[in-house]
CSV table of C-alpha atoms and ligand atoms in Angstrom, one decimal:
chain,number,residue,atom,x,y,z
V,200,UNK,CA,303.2,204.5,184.8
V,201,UNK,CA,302.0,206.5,181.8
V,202,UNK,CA,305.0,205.8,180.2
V,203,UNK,CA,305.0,202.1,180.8
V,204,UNK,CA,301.1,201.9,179.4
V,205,UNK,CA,302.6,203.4,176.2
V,206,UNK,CA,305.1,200.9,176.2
V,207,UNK,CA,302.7,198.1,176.7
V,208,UNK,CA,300.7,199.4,173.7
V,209,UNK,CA,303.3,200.0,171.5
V,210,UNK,CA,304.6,196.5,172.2
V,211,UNK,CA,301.2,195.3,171.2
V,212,UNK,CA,300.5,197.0,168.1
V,213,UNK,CA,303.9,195.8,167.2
V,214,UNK,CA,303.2,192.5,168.0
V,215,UNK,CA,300.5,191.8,165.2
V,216,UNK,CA,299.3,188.6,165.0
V,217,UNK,CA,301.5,188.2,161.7
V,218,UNK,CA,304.6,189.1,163.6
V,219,UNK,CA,303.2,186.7,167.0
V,220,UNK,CA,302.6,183.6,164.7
V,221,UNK,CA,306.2,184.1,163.1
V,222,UNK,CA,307.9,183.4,166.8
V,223,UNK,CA,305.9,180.8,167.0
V,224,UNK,CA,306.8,179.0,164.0
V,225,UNK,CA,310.7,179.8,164.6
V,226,UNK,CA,311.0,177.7,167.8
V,227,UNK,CA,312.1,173.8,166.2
V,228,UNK,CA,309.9,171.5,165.4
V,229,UNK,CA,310.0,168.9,167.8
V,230,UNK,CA,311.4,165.2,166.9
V,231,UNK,CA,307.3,163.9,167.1
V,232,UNK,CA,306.6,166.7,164.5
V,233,UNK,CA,309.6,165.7,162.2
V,234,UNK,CA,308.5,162.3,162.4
V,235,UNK,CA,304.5,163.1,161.4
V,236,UNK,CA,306.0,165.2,158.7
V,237,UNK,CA,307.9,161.9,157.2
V,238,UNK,CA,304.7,159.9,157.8
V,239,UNK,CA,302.3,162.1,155.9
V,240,UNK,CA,305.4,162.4,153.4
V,241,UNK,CA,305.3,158.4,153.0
V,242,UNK,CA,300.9,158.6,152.7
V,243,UNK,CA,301.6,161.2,149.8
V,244,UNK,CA,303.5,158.2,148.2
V,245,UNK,CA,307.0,159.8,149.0
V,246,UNK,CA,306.3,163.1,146.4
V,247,UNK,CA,308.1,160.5,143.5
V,248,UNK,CA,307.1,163.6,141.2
V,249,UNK,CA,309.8,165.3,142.5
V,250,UNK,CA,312.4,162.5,142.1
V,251,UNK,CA,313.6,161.4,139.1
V,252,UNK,CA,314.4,157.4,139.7
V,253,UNK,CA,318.0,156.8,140.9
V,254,UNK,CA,318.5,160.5,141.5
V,255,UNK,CA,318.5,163.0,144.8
V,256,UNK,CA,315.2,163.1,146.3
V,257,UNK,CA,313.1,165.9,146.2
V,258,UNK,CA,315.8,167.4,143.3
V,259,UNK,CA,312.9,167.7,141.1
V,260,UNK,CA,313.3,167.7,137.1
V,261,UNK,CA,310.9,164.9,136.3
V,262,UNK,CA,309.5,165.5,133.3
V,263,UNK,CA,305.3,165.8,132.7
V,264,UNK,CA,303.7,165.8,129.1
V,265,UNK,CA,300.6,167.4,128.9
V,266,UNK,CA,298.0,168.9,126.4
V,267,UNK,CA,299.7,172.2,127.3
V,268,UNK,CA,302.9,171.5,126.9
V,269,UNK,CA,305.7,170.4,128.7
V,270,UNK,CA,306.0,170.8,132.8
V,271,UNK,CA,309.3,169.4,134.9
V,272,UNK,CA,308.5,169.2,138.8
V,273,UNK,CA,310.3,171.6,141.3
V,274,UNK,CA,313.5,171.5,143.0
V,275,UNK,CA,311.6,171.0,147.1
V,276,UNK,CA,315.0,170.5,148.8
V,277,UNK,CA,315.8,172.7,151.3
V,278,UNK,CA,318.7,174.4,148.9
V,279,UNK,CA,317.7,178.3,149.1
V,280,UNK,CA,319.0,179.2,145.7
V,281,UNK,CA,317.4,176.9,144.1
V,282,UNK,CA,315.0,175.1,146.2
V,283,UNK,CA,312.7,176.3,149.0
V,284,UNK,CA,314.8,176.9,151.8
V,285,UNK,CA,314.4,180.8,151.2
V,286,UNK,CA,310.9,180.0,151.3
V,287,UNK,CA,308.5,180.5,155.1
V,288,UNK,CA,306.5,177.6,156.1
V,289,UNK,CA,303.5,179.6,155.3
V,290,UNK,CA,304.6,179.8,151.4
V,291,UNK,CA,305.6,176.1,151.1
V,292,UNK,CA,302.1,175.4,152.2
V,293,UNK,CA,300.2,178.0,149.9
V,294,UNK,CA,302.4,176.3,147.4
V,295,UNK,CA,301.2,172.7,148.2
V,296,UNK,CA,297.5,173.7,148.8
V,297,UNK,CA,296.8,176.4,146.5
V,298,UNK,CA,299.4,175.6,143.9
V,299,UNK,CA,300.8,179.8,144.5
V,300,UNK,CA,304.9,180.0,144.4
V,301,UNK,CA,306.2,182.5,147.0
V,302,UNK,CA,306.3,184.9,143.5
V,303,UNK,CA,302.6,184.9,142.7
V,304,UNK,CA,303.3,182.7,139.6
V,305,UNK,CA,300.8,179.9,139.5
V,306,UNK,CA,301.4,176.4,139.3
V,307,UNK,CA,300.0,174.1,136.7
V,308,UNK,CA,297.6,171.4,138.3
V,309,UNK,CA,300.0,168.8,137.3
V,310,UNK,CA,300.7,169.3,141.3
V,311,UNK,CA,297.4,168.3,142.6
V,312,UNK,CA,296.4,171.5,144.5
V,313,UNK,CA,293.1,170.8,144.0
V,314,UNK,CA,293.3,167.4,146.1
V,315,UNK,CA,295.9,168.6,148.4
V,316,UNK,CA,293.8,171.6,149.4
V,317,UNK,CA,292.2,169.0,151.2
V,318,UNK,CA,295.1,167.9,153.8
V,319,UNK,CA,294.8,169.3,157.3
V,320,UNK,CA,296.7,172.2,158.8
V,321,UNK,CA,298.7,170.1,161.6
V,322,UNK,CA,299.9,168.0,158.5
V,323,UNK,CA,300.9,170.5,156.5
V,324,UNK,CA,303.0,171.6,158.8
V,325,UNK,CA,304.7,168.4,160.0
V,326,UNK,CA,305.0,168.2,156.4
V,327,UNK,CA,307.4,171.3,155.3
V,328,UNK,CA,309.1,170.8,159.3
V,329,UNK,CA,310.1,167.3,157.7
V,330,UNK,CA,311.0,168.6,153.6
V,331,UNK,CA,313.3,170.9,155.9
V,332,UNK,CA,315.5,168.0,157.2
V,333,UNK,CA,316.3,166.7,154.1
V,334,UNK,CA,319.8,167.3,152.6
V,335,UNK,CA,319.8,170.4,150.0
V,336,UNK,CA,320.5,169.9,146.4
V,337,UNK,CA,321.5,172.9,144.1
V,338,UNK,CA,320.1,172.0,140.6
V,339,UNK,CA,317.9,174.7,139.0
V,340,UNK,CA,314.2,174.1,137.8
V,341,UNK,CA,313.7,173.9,134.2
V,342,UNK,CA,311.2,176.0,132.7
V,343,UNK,CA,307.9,174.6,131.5
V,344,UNK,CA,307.4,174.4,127.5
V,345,UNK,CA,303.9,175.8,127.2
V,346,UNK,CA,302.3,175.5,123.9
V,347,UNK,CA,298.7,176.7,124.4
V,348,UNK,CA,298.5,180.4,124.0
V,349,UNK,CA,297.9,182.5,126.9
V,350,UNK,CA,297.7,179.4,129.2
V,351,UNK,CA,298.6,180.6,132.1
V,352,UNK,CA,296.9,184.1,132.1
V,353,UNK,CA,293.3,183.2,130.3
V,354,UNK,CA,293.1,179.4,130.3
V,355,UNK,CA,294.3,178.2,133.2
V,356,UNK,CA,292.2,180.2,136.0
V,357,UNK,CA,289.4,179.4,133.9
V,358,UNK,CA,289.3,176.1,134.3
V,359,UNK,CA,290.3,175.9,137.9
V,360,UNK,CA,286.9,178.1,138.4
V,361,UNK,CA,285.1,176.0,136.4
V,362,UNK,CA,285.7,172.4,136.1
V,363,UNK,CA,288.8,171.6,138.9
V,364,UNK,CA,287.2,169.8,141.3
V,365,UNK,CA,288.0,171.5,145.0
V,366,UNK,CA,288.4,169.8,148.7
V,367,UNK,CA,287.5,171.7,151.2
V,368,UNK,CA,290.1,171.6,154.1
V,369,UNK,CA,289.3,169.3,156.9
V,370,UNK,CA,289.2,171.7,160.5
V,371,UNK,CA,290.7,168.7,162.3
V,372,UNK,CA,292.5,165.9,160.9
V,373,UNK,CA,290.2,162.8,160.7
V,374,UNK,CA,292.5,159.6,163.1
V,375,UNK,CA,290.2,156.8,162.1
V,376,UNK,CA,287.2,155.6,161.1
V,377,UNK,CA,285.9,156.0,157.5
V,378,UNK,CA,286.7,159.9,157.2
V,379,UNK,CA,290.5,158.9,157.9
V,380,UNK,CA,290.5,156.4,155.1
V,381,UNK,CA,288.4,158.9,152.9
V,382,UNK,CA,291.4,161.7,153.9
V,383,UNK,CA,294.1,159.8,152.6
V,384,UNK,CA,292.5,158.0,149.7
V,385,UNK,CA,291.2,161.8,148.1
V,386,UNK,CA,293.9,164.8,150.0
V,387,UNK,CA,296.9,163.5,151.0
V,388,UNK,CA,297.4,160.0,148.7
V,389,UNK,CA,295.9,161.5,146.2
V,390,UNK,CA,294.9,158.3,144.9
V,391,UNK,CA,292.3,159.8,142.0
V,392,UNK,CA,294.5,161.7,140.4
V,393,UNK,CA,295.7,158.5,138.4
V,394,UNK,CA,293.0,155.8,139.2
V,395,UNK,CA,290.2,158.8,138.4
V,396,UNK,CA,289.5,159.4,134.5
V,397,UNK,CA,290.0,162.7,133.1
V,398,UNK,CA,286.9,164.8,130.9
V,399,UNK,CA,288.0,166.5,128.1
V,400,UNK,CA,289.1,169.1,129.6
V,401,UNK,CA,291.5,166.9,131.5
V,402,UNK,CA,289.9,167.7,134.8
V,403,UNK,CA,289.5,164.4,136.6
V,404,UNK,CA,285.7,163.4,136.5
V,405,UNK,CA,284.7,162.8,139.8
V,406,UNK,CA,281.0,161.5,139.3
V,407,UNK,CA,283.5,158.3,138.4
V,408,UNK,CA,285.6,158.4,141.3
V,409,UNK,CA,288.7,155.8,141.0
V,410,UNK,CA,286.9,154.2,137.8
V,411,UNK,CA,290.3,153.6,135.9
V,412,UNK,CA,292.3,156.2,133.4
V,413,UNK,CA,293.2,154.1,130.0
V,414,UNK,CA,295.8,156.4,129.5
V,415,UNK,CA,297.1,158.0,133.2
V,416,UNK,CA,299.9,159.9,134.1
V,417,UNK,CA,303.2,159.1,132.1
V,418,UNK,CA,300.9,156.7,129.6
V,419,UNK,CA,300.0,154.6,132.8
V,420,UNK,CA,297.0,152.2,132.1
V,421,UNK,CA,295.7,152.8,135.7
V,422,UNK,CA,293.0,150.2,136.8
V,423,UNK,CA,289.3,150.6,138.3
V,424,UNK,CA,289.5,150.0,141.7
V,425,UNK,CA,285.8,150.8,142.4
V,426,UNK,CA,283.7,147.7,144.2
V,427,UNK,CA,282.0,147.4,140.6
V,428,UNK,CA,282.1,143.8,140.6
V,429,UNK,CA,283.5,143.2,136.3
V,430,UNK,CA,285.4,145.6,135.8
V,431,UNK,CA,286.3,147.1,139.0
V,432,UNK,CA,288.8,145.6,142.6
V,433,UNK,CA,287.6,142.3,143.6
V,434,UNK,CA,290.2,142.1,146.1
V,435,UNK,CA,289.2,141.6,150.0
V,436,UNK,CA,290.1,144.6,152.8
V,437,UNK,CA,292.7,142.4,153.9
V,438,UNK,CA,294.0,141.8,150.4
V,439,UNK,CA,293.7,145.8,149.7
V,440,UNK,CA,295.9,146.7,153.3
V,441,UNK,CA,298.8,143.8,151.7
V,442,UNK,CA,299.2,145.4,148.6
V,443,UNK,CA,299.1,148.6,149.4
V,444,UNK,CA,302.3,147.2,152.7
V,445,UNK,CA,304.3,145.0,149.8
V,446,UNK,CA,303.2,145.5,146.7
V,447,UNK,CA,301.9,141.9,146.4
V,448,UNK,CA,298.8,141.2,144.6
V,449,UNK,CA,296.4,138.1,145.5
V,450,UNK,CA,297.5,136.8,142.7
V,451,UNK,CA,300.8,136.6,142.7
V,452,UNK,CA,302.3,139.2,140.6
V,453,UNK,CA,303.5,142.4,141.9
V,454,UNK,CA,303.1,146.2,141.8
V,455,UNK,CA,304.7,147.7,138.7
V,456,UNK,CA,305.3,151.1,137.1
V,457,UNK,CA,303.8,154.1,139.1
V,458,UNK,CA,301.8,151.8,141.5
V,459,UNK,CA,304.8,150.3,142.5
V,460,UNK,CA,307.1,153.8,142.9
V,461,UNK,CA,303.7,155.4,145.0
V,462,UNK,CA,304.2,151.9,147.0
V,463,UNK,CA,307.9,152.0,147.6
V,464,UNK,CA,308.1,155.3,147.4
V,465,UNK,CA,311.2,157.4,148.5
V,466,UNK,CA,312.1,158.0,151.7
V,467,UNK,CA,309.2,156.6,152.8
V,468,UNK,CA,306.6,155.4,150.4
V,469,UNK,CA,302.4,153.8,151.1
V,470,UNK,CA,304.0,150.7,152.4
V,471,UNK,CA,305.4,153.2,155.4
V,472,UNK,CA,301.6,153.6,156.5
V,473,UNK,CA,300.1,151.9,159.5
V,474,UNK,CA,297.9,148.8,159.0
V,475,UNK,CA,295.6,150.7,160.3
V,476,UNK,CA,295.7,153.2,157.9
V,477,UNK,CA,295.6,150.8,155.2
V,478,UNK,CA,292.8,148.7,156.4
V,479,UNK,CA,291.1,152.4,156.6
V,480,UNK,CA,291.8,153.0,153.0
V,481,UNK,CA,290.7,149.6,151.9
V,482,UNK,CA,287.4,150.2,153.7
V,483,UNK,CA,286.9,153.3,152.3
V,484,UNK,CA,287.2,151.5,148.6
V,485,UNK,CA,285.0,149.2,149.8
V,486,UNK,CA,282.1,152.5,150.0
V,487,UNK,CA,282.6,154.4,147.1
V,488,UNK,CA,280.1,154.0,144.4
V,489,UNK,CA,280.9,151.1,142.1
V,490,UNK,CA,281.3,152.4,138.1
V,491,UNK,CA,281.5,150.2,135.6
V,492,UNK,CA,284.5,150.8,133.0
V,493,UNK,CA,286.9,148.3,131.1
V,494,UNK,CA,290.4,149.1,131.8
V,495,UNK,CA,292.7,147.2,129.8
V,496,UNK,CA,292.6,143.7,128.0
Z,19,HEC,C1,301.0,158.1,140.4
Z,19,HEC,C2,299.8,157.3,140.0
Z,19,HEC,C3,299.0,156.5,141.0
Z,19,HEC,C4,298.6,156.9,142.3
Z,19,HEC,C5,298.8,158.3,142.9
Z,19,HEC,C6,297.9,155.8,142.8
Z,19,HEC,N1,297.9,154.7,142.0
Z,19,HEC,FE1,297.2,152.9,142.3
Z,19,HEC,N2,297.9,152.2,140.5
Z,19,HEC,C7,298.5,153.0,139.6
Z,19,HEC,C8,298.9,152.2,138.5
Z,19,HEC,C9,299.7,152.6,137.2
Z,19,HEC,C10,298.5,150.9,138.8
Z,19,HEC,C11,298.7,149.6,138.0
Z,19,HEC,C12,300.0,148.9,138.6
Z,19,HEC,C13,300.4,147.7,137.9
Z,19,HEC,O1,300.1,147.6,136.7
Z,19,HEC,O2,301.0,146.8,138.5
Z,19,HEC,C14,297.8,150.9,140.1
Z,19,HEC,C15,297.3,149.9,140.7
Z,19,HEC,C16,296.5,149.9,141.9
Z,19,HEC,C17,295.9,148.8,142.5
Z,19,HEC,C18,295.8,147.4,142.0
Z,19,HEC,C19,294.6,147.2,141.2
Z,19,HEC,C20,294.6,146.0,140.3
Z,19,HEC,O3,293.5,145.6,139.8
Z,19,HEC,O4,295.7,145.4,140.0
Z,19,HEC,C21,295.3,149.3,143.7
Z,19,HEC,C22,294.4,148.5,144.7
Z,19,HEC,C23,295.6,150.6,143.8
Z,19,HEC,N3,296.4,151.0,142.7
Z,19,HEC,C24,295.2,151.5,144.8
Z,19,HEC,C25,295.6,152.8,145.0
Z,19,HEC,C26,295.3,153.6,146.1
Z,19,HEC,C27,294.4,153.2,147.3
Z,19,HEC,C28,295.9,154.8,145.9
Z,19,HEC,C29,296.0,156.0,146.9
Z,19,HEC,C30,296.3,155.7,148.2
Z,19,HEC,C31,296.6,154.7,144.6
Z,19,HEC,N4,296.4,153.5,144.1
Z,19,HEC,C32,297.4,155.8,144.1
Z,19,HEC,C33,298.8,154.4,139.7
Z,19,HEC,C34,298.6,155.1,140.8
């Protein structure tokens, strides 16, 4: 009996929650998961960073100028040399929402951490369960070009104390309503991150929320799609929901340059969402605060 008690507590202290947690995440994910995972993959707008056009998905190597220099996005197939199949779930997702490789080495916001900090646990998850699927492809990362002196030790976690603006995780994920639309328009479609203009300090300025970036990501002209009435999206819910399905504009003309890839996207792309989802998101832009700025002609 004695002997058995020991037993029971040695299997318990040896059983930490760490250890408990790690069976649980080794059983499969389950078809419904690996499905979610491709979904939330699709609301992202397919991860096109990671792609260059025309090449394997999720191969990484797309290159990103910035005022610091020179970034190419990661390898995220599953290859375990040189993508992140060595990698646990738990590290993908520190990765995605805290921008932390398995190594310690920090990422530069050029992965939107801050947004994606936002998306909920359960689709995180799905998430990396679905990345895993995906067929392996051994091309190495190429290292950043940083030109700003001590960038990464001095500057960088200075400005994501100071000015990088911070989602708080969601404890459930939002189904529908205005909080789901809100959830995929700021965490997981990061749509501000190119429709949101930057400070000087290149942190995007979110008292003008979605107000248009003359000069977005790869030299984008990125419209204003607040409600402001001149400058801003005219364009009714149900016009909103179409676009963001086909591409098509009201008017006629079509989706093009990085609207268009976030659209199409990879393996699965915005038009992959559910009406409902896009009506949600079209409401949403129908309540954020309307800002007045000229993009373009
Ligand atoms: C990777 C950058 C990027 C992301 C992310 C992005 N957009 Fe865009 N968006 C653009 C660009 C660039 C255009 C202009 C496309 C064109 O010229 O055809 C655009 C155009 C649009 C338009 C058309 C506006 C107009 O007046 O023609 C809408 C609506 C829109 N985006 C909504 C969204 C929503 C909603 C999200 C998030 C779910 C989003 N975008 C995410 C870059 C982006």
């Amino acid at each position: 009996m004695a002997s058995q008690a020991r037993c029971l507590v040695l299997a318990l202290v040896v059983l930490s929650p760490a250890l408990l947690s790690e069976i649980a995440t080794a059983q499969p994910p389950s078809a419904a998961e690996i499905a979610r995972g491709k979904y939330i993959f699709g609301a992202t707008g397919g991860c096109g960073c990671h792609t260059v056009p025309k090449q394997p998905v999720n191969a990484g190597g797309r290159k990103y100028d910035g005022p610091f220099g020179t970034v190419y996005s990661s390898n995220i197939t599953p290859d375990r040399e040189t993508g992140i199949g060595g990698w646990t779930d738990e590290q993908i997702i520190t990765a995605i929402r805290l921008g932390r490789r398995s190594n310690g080495e920090r990422l530069v916001p050029v992965h939107p951490y801050t947004v994606f900090n936002g998306m909920g646990a359960e689709d995180l998850k799905a998430l990396v369960a679905f990345l895993r699927t995906l067929p392996a492809v051994k091309r190495a990362n190429q290292p950043k070009k940083i030109t700003v002196p001590m960038f990464e030790s001095v500057f960088l976690p200075a400005w994501l104390a100071a000015f990088a603006p911070q989602e708080t995780p969601p404890t459930g994920v939002p189904t529908s309503g205005p909080a789901r639309g809100e959830y995929l328009v700021r965490a997981v479609g990061h749509c501000g991150e190119c429709h949101t203009p930057r400070t000087m300090t290149m942190a995007t300025d979110n008292s003008r929320f979605l107000a248009g970036n003359p000069k977005g990501p790869e030299d984008s002209e990125v419209p204003n799609i607040t409600p402001d009435k001149a400058t801003g999206l005219a364009w009714s819910e149900e016009e909103i929901a179409d676009y963001l399905g086909t591409g098509n504009k009201p008017d006629g003309d079509v989706a093009g340059g990085l609207m268009g890839e976030m659209i199409e996207g990879t393996l699965a792309g915005y038009k992959d969402l559910t009406k409902a989802d896009r009506l949600a998101i079209a409401r949403y832009l129908k309540t954020i605060p309307a800002v007045k700025n000229k993009i373009g002609k």
